XYZ file of C-alpha atoms in Angstrom:
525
model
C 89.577 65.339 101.734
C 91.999 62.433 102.201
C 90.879 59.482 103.746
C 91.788 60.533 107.678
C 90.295 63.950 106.839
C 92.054 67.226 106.545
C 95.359 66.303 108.031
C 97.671 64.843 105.249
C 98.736 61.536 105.219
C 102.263 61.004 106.890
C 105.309 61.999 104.907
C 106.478 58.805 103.199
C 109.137 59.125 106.899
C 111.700 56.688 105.039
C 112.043 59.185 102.433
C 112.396 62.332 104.437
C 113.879 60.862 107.321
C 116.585 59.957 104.621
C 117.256 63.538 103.150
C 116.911 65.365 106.349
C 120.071 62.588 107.656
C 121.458 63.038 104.830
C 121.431 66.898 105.117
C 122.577 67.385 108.130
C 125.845 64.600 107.844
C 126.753 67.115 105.252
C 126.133 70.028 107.655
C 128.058 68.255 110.539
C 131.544 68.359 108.422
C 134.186 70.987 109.166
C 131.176 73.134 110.922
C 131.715 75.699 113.099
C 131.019 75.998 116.985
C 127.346 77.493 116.450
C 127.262 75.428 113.582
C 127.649 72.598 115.892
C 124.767 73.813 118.425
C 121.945 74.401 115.248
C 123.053 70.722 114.082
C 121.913 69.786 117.838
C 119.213 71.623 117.742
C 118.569 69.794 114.202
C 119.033 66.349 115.717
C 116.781 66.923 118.986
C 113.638 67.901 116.093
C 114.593 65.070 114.318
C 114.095 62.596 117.154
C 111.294 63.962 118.380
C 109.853 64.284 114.498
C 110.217 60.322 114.248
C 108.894 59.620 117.360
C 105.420 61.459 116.769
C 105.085 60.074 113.276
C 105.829 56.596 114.861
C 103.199 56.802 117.372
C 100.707 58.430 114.920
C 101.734 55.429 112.433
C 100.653 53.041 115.342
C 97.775 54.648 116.305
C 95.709 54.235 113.026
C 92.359 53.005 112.898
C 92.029 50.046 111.119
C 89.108 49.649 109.312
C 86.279 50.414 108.916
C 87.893 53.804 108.920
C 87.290 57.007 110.268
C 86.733 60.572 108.988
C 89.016 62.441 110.652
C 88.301 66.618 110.619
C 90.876 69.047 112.021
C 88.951 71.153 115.388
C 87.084 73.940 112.772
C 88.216 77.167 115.256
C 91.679 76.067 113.981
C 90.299 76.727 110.108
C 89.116 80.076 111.188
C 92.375 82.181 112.185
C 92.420 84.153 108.858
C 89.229 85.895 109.774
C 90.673 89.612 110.089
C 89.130 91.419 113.159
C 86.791 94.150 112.996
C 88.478 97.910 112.828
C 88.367 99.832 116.218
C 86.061 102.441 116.241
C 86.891 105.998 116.165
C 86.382 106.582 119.685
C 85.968 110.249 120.224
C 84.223 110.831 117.076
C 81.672 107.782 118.558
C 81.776 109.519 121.813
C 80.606 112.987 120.410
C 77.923 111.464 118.882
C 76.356 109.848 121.880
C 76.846 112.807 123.864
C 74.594 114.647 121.318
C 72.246 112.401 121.113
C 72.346 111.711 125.114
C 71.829 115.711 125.430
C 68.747 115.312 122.884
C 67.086 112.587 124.867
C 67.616 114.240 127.939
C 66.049 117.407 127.162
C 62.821 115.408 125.845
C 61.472 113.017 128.174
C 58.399 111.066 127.754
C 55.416 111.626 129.949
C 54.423 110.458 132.334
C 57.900 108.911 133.594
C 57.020 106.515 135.948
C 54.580 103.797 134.500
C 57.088 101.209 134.946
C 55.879 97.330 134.757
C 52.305 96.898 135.314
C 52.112 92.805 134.415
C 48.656 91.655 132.861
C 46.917 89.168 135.654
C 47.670 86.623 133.256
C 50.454 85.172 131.135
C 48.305 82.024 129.413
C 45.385 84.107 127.851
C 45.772 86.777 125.239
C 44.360 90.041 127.132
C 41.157 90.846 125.493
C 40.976 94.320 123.788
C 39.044 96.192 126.828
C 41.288 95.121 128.841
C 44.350 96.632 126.471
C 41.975 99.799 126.840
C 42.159 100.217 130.159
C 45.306 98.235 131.493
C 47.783 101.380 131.224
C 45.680 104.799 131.486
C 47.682 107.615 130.082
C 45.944 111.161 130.412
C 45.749 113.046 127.408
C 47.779 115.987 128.315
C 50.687 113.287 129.133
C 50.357 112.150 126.290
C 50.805 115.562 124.290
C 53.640 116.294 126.248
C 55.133 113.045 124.704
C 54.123 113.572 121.520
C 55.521 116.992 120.940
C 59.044 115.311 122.561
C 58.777 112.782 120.408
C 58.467 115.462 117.707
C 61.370 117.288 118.515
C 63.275 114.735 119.231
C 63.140 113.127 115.692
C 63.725 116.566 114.308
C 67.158 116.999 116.229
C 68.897 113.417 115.845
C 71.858 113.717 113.919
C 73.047 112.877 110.582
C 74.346 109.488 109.892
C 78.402 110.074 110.836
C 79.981 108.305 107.489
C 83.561 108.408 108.779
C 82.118 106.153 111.744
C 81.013 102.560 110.934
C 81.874 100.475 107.454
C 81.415 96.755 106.494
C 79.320 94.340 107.734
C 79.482 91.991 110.559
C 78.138 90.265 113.557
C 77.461 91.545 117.048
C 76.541 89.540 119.919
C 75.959 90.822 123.870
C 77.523 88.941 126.053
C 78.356 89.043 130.191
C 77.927 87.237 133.218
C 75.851 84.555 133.059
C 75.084 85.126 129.467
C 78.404 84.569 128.224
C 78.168 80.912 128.327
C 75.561 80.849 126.616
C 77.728 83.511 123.838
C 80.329 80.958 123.728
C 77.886 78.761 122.055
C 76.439 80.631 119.849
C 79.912 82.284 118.870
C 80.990 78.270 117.985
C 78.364 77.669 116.000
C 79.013 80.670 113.884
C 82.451 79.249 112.656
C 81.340 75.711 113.009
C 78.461 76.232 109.897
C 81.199 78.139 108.102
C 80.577 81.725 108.627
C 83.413 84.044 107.647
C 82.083 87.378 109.347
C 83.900 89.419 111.240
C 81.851 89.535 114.963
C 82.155 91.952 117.844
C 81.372 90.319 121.664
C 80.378 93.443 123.687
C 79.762 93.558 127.466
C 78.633 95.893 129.766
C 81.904 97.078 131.643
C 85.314 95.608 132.284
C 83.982 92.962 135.314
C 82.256 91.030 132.657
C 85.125 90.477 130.567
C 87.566 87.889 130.367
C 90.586 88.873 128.946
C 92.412 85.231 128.311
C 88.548 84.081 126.390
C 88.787 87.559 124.231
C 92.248 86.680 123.293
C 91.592 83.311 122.463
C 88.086 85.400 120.270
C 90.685 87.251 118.589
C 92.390 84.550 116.502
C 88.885 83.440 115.073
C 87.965 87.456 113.777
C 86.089 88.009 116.938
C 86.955 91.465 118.949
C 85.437 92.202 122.624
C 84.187 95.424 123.392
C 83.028 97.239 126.363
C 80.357 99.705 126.273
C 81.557 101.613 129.093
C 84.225 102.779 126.723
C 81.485 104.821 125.207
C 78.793 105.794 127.453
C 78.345 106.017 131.552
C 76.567 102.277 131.731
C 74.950 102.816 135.311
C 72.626 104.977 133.747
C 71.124 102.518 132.653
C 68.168 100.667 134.639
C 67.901 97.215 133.045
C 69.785 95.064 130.644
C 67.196 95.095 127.156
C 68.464 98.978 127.234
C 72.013 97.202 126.335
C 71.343 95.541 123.128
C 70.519 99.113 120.840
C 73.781 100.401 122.894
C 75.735 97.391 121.204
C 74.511 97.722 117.665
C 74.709 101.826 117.856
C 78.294 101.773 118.881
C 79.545 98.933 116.497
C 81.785 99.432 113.959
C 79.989 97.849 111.355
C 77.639 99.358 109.057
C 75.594 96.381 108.504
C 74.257 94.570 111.293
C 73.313 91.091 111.956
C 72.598 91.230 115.825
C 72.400 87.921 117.682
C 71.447 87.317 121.342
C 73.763 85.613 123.792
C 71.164 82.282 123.623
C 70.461 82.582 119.891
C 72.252 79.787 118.186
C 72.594 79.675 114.151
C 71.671 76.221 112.676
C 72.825 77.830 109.168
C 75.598 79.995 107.715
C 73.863 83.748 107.912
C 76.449 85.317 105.558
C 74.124 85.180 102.537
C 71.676 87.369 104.687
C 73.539 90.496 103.333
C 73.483 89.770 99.344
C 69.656 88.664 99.951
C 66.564 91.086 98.036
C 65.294 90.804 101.535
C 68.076 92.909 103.211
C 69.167 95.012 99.895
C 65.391 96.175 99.020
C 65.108 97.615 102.720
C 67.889 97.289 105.046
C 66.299 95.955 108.057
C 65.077 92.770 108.414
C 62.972 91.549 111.482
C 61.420 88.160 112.731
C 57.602 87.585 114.148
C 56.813 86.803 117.565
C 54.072 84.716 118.872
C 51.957 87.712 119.149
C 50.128 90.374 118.071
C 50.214 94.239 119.759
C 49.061 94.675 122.932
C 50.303 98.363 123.149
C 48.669 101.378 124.913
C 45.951 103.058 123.250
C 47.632 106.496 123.134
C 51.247 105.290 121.454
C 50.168 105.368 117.935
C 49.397 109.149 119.158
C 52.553 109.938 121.053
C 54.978 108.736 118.226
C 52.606 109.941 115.446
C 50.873 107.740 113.674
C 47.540 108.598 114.660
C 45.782 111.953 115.432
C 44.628 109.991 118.920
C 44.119 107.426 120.861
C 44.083 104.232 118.559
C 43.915 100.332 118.023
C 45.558 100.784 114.952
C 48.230 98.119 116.146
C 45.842 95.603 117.166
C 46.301 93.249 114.371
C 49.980 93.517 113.730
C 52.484 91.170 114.383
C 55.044 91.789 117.077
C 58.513 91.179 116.506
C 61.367 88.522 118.143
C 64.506 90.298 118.123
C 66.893 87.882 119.417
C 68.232 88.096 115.723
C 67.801 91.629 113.979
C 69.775 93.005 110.726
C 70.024 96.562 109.928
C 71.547 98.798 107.421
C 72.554 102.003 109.474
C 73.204 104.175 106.900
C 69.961 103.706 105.398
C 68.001 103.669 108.924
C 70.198 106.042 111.068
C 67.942 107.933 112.302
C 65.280 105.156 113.103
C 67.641 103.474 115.038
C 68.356 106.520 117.020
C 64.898 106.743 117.948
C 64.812 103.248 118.741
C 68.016 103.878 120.899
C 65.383 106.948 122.531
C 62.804 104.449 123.408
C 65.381 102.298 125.217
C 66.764 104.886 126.946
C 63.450 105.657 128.387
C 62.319 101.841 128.491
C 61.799 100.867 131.986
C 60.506 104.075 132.850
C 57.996 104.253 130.008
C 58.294 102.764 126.491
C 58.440 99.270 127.676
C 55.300 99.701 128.978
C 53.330 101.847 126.939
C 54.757 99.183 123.502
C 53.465 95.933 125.324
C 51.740 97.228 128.581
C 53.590 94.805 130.459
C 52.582 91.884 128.429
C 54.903 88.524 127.120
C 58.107 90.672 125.576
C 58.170 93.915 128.043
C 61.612 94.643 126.777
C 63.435 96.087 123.975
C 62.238 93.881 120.891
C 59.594 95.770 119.699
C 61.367 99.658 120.126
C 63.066 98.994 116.649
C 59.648 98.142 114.606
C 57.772 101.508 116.553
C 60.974 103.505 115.412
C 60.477 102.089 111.509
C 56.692 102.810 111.511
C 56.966 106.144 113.196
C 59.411 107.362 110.738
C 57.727 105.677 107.424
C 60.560 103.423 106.858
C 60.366 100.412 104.852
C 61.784 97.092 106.594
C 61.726 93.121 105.634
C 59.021 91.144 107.926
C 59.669 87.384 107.408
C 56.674 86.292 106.386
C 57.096 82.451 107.706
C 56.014 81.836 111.855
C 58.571 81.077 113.870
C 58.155 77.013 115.177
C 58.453 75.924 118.091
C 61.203 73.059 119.415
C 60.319 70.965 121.391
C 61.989 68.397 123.638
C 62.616 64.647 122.193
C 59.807 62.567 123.223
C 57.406 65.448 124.874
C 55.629 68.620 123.980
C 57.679 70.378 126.058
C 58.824 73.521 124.479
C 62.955 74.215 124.213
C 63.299 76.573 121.860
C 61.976 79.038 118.957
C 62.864 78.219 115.269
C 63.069 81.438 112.913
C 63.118 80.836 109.155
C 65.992 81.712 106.526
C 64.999 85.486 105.331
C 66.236 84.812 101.967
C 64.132 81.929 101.111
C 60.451 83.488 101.383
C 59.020 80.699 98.765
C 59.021 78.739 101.852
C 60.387 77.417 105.493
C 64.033 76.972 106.082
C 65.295 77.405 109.747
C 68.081 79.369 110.386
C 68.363 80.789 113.687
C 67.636 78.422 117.376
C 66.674 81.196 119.919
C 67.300 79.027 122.667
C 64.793 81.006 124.856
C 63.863 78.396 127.508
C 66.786 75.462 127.601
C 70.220 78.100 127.461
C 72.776 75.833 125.500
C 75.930 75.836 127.430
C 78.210 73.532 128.119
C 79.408 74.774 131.513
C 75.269 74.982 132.428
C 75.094 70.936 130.952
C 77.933 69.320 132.208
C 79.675 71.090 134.679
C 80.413 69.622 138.218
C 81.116 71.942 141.212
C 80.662 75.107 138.924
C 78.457 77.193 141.283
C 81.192 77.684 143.485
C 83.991 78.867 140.927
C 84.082 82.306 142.297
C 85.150 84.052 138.913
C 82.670 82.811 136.445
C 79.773 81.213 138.476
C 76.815 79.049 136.800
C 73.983 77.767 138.752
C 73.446 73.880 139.083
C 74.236 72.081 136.257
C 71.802 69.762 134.545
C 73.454 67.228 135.031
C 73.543 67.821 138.800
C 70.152 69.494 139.555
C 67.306 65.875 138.733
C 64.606 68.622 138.355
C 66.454 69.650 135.298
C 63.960 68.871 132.209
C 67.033 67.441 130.365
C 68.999 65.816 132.927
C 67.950 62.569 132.303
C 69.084 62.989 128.780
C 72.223 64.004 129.764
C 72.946 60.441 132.088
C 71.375 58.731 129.379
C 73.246 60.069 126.400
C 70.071 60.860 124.263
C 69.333 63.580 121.687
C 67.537 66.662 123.545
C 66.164 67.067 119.677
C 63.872 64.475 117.796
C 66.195 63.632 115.073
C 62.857 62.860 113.362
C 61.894 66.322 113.448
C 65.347 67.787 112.701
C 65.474 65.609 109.545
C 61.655 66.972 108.571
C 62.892 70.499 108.251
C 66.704 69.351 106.260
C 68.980 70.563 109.778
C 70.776 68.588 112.131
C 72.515 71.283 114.706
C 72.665 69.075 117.654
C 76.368 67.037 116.845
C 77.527 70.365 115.907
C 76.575 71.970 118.828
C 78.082 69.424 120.762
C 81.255 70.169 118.487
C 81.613 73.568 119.797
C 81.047 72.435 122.952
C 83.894 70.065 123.051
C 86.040 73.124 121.906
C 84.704 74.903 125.045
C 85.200 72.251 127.224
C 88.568 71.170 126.060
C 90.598 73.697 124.048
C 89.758 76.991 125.630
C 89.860 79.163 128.661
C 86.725 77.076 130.363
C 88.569 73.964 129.479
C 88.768 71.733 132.361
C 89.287 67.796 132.595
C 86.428 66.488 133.714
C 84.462 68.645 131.667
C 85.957 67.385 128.386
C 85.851 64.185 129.866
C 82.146 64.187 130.164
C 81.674 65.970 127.060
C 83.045 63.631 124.952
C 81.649 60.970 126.804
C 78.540 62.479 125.421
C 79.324 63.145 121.988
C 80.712 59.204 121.607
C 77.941 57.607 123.106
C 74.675 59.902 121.319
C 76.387 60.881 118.072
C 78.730 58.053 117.350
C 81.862 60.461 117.843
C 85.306 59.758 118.749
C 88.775 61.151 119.443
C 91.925 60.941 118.059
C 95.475 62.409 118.702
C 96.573 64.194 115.083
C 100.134 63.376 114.289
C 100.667 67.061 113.630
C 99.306 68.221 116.912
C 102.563 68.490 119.142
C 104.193 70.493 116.188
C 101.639 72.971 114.858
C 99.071 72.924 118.277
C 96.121 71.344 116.155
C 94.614 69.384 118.866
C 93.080 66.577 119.127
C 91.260 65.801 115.871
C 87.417 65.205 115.642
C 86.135 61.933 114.007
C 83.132 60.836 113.587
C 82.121 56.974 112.485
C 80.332 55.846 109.854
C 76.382 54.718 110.347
């Protein structure tokens, strides 16, 4: 890196300024009419050349000096995008599985959510006994489904899906949150390809998936696919997203789940190659029904065989799909009958009624082998308090001991729009609630007025990761440089980033010519 960074030094300009002059008095003799107009042309670039490198000349910092970096989304427009799907072969599939799933419902179909009294305690195993009564001929009904139903799934299409990649849900208020998390991919130097799906065309923005595109990131919709309004509740959209992706290996990440190191390595890792699936611990252990170790056959009846295990947090999951096909179409079975049944009979209502632990039932019912990572996740917490922000999940590729690599920002949603933003709640197209820095009762708003870390830096330096500045990086892309951009908001943002991480802004001498932007500097401690 030269000393201002990755933009060159300026041309010596009396050197080139000479030769292009010089050029172009040679051009200007005995020329032709259209001759004449390029030498124009020539001239106009010329001035306007000289007059950018003059103003960039007196613009320098004078020391101590500053190190200068080039916005990183412009670094990563050779990322190629993700092949389209074939889209009838991907629709035949669906509809046979769709036809298998409808011919084998669950019983009974209507347990719905049925919410332990309490959040705070840990329900006591009589009370998982009797919280979600099932009657035994239900329950055999289910089981022989469940039977048949991973009997008929079909074989693993090989035409279909190939390489590896990330895929992220996104829409309404959620994409905010995506655009974070999509930043912080490229900003840590990940070189995946990614698909951004949402539900159905209202929750996507064409001029933001256009601006995805030149970084390797596609949008897709999965209404292209499947009839979405048959489906009851948004967990059922995540296995939807990863079933219809093109890629054959997986790394999902949730909308609020923000990377605080590059993933890439996750795929070359003995973790991923031994078993294809990796998963990440919850806080807690099973609380499902008695009779689901029955219905999807791993006991001969009702059992507490899942007592003791650990449940799993899937707002990161990677899966092989070749290798775990068919487990991942049963998974996509329990979703499809989630709200109506599996949600409940997995958790029985508990923390996590939802989608996160279909995938490890599907794995277990089927005798698969999987990757648990064997470190807790930790718990952020906000600077000064014991206030918890966020979950911590460790680096599956170093099991010797913790690394962080994923922030599942489960309780403060890191978005830049939901920070900073004034008068946001009534933009009619892409709505968020009060900001934090407008609504007092905000737990961070005072850091936001004050210009402090939400993060201990303390803490952050205990564990070798500092992700704060460089969230704040991709949110001054957000803010400033893309379809959300908006004055005041990059105003504010930077206003941020100058006074709590000791960054500052710069015009890059090669910005007017080549659209790099405003360059990123940040000065020394």
């Amino acid at each position: 890196m030269t000393l201002y960074g990755d933009d060159p030094e300026p041309p010596s300009s009396t050197h080139l300024l000479r030769n292009i002059i010089r050029k172009l008095r040679r051009f200007h003799k005995g020329g032709s009419p259209r001759q004449q107009i390029v030498l124009l042309l020539g001239w106009v670039l010329l001035f306007f050349a000289g007059l950018r490198t003059l103003q960039y000349l007196l613009a320098r910092p004078s020391p101590p000096y500053i190190l200068c970096q080039t916005p990183t989304h412009e670094h990563s427009k050779h990322i190629p995008l993700p092949r389209q799907p074939d889209k009838d072969l991907l629709l035949s599939v669906w509809k046979t599985l769709q036809a298998i799933y409808d011919d084998h419902p669950p019983e009974p179909l209507d347990l719905g959510l049925n919410q332990f009294s309490s959040n705070s305690d840990f329900p006591s195993l009589e009370d998982i006994k009797a919280h979600t009564p099932i009657l035994l001929e239900d329950a055999q009904i289910a089981r022989k489904n469940h039977v048949e139903v991973t009997k008929k799934l079909v074989s693993y299409p090989n035409q279909l899906f190939s390489g590896k990649g990330i895929v992220m849900l996104a829409g309404g208020r959620y994409t905010s949150f995506a655009t974070t998390g999509l930043g912080m991919l490229r900003e840590i130097g990940s070189k995946l390809p990614v698909e951004v799906w949402v539900k159905d065309e209202t929750e996507e923005n064409e001029e933001w998936c256009e601006e995805l595109a030149n970084e390797g990131m596609a949008c897709r919709r999965l209404s292209d696919y499947m009839h979405t309004e048959l489906l009851e509740h948004g967990y059922q959209l995540k296995i939807c997203s990863i079933l219809f992706s093109s890629f054959e290996q997986i790394l999902f990440l949730d909308a609020d789940n923000i990377p605080v190191k590059n993933p890439d390595v996750i795929f070359k890792s003995r973790s991923f190659t031994d078993t294809g699936v990796i998963m990440w611990p919850d806080y807690w252990k099973h609380t499902g029904a008695p009779m689901l170790p029955y219905i999807v056959g791993l006991s001969d009846g009702p059992s507490e065989m899942l007592r003791e295990d650990q449940t799993v947090e899937s707002g990161q999951l990677v899966w092989d799909k070749k290798r775990h096909w068919k487990a991942l179409c049963l998974a996509a079975y329990y979703n499809y009958y989630g709200p109506q049944h599996y949600y409940t009979t997995i958790s029985q209502g508990w923390a996590g009624w939802g989608d996160k632990d279909t995938f490890l039932i599907a794995l277990r019912s089927l005798r698969q082998d999987y990757y648990m990572v064997p470190h807790k996740l930790k718990t952020l917490f906000l600077n000064g308090t014991n206030e918890g922000v966020g979950m911590l999940q460790a680096d599956p590729t170093k099991p010797a001991s913790y690394e962080p690599m994923f922030l599942h920002s489960n309780i403060v949603k890191w978005s830049i729009r939901g920070f900073l933003c004034r008068g946001c709640g009534n933009d009619t197209v892409n709505p968020v609630k009060k900001s934090s820095l407008e609504d007092p009762k905000s737990s961070i708003n005072r850091y936001l007025k004050k210009h402090h870390r939400i993060f201990k830096l303390e803490d952050m330096k205990a564990m070798n990761i500092d992700p704060e500045p460089l969230i704040w990086k991709s949110f001054e892309h957000v803010a400033c440089r893309s379809v959300w951009q908006g004055e005041g908001l990059c105003n504010r943002t930077r206003a941020h980033m100058e006074q709590t991480f000791g960054y500052s802004f710069e015009k890059s001498w090669t910005s007017p010519l080549v659209g790099g932007g405003d360059r990123i500097c940040i000065k020394p401690s």
